[in-house]
XYZ file of C-alpha atoms in Angstrom:
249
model
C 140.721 95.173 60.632
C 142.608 96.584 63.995
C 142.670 95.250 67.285
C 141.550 97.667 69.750
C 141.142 95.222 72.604
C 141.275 96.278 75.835
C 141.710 100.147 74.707
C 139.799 103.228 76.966
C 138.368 105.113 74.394
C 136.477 108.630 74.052
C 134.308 109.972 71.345
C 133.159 113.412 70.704
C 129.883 113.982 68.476
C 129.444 110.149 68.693
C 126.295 110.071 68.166
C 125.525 110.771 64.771
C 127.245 110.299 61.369
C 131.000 110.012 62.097
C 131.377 109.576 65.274
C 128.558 107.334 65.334
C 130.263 104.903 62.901
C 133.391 105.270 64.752
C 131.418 104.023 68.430
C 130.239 101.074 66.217
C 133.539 100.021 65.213
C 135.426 101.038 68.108
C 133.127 98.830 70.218
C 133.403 95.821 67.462
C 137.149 95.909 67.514
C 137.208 95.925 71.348
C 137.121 98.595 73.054
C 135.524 100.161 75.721
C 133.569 103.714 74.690
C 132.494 106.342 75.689
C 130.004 108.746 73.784
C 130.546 112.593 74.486
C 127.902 114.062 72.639
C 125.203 116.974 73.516
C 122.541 114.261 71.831
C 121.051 112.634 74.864
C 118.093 110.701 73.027
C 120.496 109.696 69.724
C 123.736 108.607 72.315
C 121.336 106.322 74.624
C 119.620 104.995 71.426
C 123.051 103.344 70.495
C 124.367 102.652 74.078
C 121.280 100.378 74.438
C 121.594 98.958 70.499
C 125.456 98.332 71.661
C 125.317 96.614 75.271
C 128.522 96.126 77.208
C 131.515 98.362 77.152
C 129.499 101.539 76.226
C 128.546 104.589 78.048
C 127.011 108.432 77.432
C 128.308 110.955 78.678
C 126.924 114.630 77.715
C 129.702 116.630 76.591
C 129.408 120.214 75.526
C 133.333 120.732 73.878
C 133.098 124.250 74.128
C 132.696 123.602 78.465
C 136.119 122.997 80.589
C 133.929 121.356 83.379
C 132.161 118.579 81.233
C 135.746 117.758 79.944
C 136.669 117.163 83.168
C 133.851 115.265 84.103
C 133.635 113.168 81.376
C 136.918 112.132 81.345
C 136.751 111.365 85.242
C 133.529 109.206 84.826
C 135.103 107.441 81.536
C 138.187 106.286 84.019
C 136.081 105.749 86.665
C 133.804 103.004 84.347
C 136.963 101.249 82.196
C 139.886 102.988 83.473
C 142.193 105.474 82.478
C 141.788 106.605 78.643
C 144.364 105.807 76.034
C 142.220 107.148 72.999
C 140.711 110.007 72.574
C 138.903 111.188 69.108
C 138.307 114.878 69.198
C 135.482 114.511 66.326
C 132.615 117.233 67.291
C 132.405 119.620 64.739
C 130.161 122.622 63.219
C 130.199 122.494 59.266
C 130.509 126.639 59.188
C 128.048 128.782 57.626
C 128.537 128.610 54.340
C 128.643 132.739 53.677
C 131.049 134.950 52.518
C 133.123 136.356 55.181
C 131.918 140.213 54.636
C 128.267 138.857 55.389
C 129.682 136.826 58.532
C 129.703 137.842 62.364
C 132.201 137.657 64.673
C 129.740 135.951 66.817
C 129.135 133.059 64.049
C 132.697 133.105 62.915
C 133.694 132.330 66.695
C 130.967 129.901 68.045
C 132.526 128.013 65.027
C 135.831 128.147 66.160
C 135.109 127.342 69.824
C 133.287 124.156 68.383
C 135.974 122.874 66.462
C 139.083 124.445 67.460
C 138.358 125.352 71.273
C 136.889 121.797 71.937
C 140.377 119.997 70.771
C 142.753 122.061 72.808
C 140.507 121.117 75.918
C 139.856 117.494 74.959
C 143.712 117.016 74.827
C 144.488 119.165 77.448
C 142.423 117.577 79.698
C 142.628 113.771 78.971
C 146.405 114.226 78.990
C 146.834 112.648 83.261
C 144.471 109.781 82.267
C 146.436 108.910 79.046
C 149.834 109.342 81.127
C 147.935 106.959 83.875
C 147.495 104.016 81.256
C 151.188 104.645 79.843
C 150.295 106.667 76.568
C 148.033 106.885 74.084
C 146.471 108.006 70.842
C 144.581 111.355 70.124
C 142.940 111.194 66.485
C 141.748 114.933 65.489
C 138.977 115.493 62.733
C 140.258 117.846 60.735
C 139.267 118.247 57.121
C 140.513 118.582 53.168
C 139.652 122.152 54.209
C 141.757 121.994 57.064
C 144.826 121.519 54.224
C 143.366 123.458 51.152
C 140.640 126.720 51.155
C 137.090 127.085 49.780
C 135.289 130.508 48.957
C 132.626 131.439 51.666
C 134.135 128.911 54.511
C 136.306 131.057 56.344
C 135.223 130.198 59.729
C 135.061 126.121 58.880
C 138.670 126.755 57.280
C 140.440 128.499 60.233
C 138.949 126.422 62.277
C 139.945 123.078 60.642
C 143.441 124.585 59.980
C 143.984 125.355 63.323
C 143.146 121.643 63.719
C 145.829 120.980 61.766
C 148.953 123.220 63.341
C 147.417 121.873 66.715
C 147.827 118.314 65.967
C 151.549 119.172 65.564
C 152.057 120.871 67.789
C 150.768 118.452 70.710
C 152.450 115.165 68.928
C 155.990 116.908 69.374
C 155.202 118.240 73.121
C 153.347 115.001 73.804
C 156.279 112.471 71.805
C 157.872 111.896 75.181
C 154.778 110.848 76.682
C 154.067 107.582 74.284
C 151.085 109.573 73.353
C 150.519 109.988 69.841
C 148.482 113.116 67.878
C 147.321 113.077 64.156
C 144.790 114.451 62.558
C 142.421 113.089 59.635
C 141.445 115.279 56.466
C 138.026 114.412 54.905
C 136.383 115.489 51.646
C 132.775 115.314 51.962
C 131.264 112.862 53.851
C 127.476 112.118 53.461
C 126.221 112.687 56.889
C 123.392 114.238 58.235
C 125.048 117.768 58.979
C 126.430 117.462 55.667
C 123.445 116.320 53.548
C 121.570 118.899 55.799
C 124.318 121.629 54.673
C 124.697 120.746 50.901
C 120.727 120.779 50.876
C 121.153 124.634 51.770
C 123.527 125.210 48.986
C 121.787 123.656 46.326
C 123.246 123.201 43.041
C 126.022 124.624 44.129
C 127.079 121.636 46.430
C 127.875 120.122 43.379
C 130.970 121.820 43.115
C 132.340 119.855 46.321
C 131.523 116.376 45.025
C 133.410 116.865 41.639
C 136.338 118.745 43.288
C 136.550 115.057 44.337
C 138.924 112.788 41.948
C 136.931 109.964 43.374
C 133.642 111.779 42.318
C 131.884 110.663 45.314
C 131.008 110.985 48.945
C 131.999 108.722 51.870
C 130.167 106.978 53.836
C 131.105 107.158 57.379
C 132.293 103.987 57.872
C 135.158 104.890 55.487
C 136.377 107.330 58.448
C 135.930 105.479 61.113
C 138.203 103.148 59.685
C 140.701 106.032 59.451
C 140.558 106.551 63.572
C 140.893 103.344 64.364
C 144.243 102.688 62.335
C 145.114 105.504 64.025
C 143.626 104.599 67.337
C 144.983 101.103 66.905
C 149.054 99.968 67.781
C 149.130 99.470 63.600
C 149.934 102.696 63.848
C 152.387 103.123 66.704
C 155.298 104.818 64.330
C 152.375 107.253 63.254
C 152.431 110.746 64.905
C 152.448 114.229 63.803
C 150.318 113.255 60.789
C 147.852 115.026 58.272
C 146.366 112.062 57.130
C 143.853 112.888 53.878
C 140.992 110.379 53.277
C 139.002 112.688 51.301
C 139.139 111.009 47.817
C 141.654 112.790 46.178
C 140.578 116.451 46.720
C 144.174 117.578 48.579
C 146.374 115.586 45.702
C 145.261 118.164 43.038
């Protein structure tokens, strides 16, 4: 597995599913973490199951000001941050789009899209203060291909995508590298909780699926921290699918 000794590292919705698996292995590989999460109980429950080299820090993605003070108290604890994963997400509402709000269609997009552009916006000096660094978006497969009656999860995600880009070329320069991660579904809570709502029709997802399965979390995690990790130091710029098959068809 990677080394991530020594690295400053930030993750958003850490405390559950994803991001929690990513905090576990994060902190086994070496690094210092930080949770950003709006999950108070669920982030101290693993700070205290973890130890050393682990913090909480509540995080609301959509708010400029806890950006800004969760970064600050992150490089006040281990230092300046060199990785940041931008991982807090809503799954969308699962309706079609003439039955959708604005209001739903943009707290959506101020979750997932908003909270990246001010996560790397904002940890940008800290990563420039420890020399460079790694930003690992979660995106999704439907941040590279659509799906009826996700439009908000979809622009969301794709903006993800064009993002990530974007901020690897401007950032280049600055030994700080941007990529983004495409999963198929992924059998967390918010996702069990979502494909419960749709019934039989969740289905559909897992067999779009070559792999005709879920993930487990653990399988993404190990996605970020290649990423996060100097294995990857020649990666930037990348739309990296780990979503068992579904964007290959």
């Amino acid at each position: 597995m990677f080394d991530l000794t020594g690295k400053v590292a930030l993750i958003t919705g850490g405390a559950s599913g994803i991001g929690a698996a990513a905090v576990r292995l994060f902190h086994q590989l070496g690094a210092s973490v930080t949770i950003g999460d709006i999950q108070a109980e669920a982030s101290e429950a693993l700070v205290s199951e973890l130890g050393d080299r682990i913090r909480f820090s509540r995080l609301d993605v959509t708010k400029a000001a806890d950006w800004e003070r969760t970064v600050a108290e992150t490089e006040a604890a281990f230092g300046p941050v060199n990785v940041l994963v931008n991982n807090a997400g809503h799954p969308g509402h699962w309706k079609p789009m003439g039955d959708m709000t604005l209001e739903e269609y943009r707290m959506v997009c101020a979750i997932n899209q908003d909270g990246v552009f001010l996560g790397t916006k904002t940890v940008v000096p800290s990563m420039l203060r420890a020399g460079g660094g790694s930003i690992v978006n979660n995106s999704s497969g439907y941040g590279l291909v659509g799906a009826a009656n996700n439009m908000d999860y979809c622009a969301s995600k794709f903006a993800v995508t064009g993002m990530t880009k974007a901020a690897a070329i401007e950032l280049a320069p600055s030994k700080i590298r941007v990529n983004s991660v495409h999963a198929g579904v992924v059998l967390t809570p918010m996702v069990e909780a979502t494909m419960k709502q749709l019934g039989s029709d969740a289905d559909i997802f897992i067999a779009r699926m070559p792999l005709n399965r879920g993930a487990a979390p653990s399988e993404i995690a190990s996605v970020f921290a290649f990423l996060a990790s100097d294995a990857a130091s020649f990666v930037t710029g990348a739309a990296l699918p780990a979503d068992g098959g579904l964007t290959a068809q």
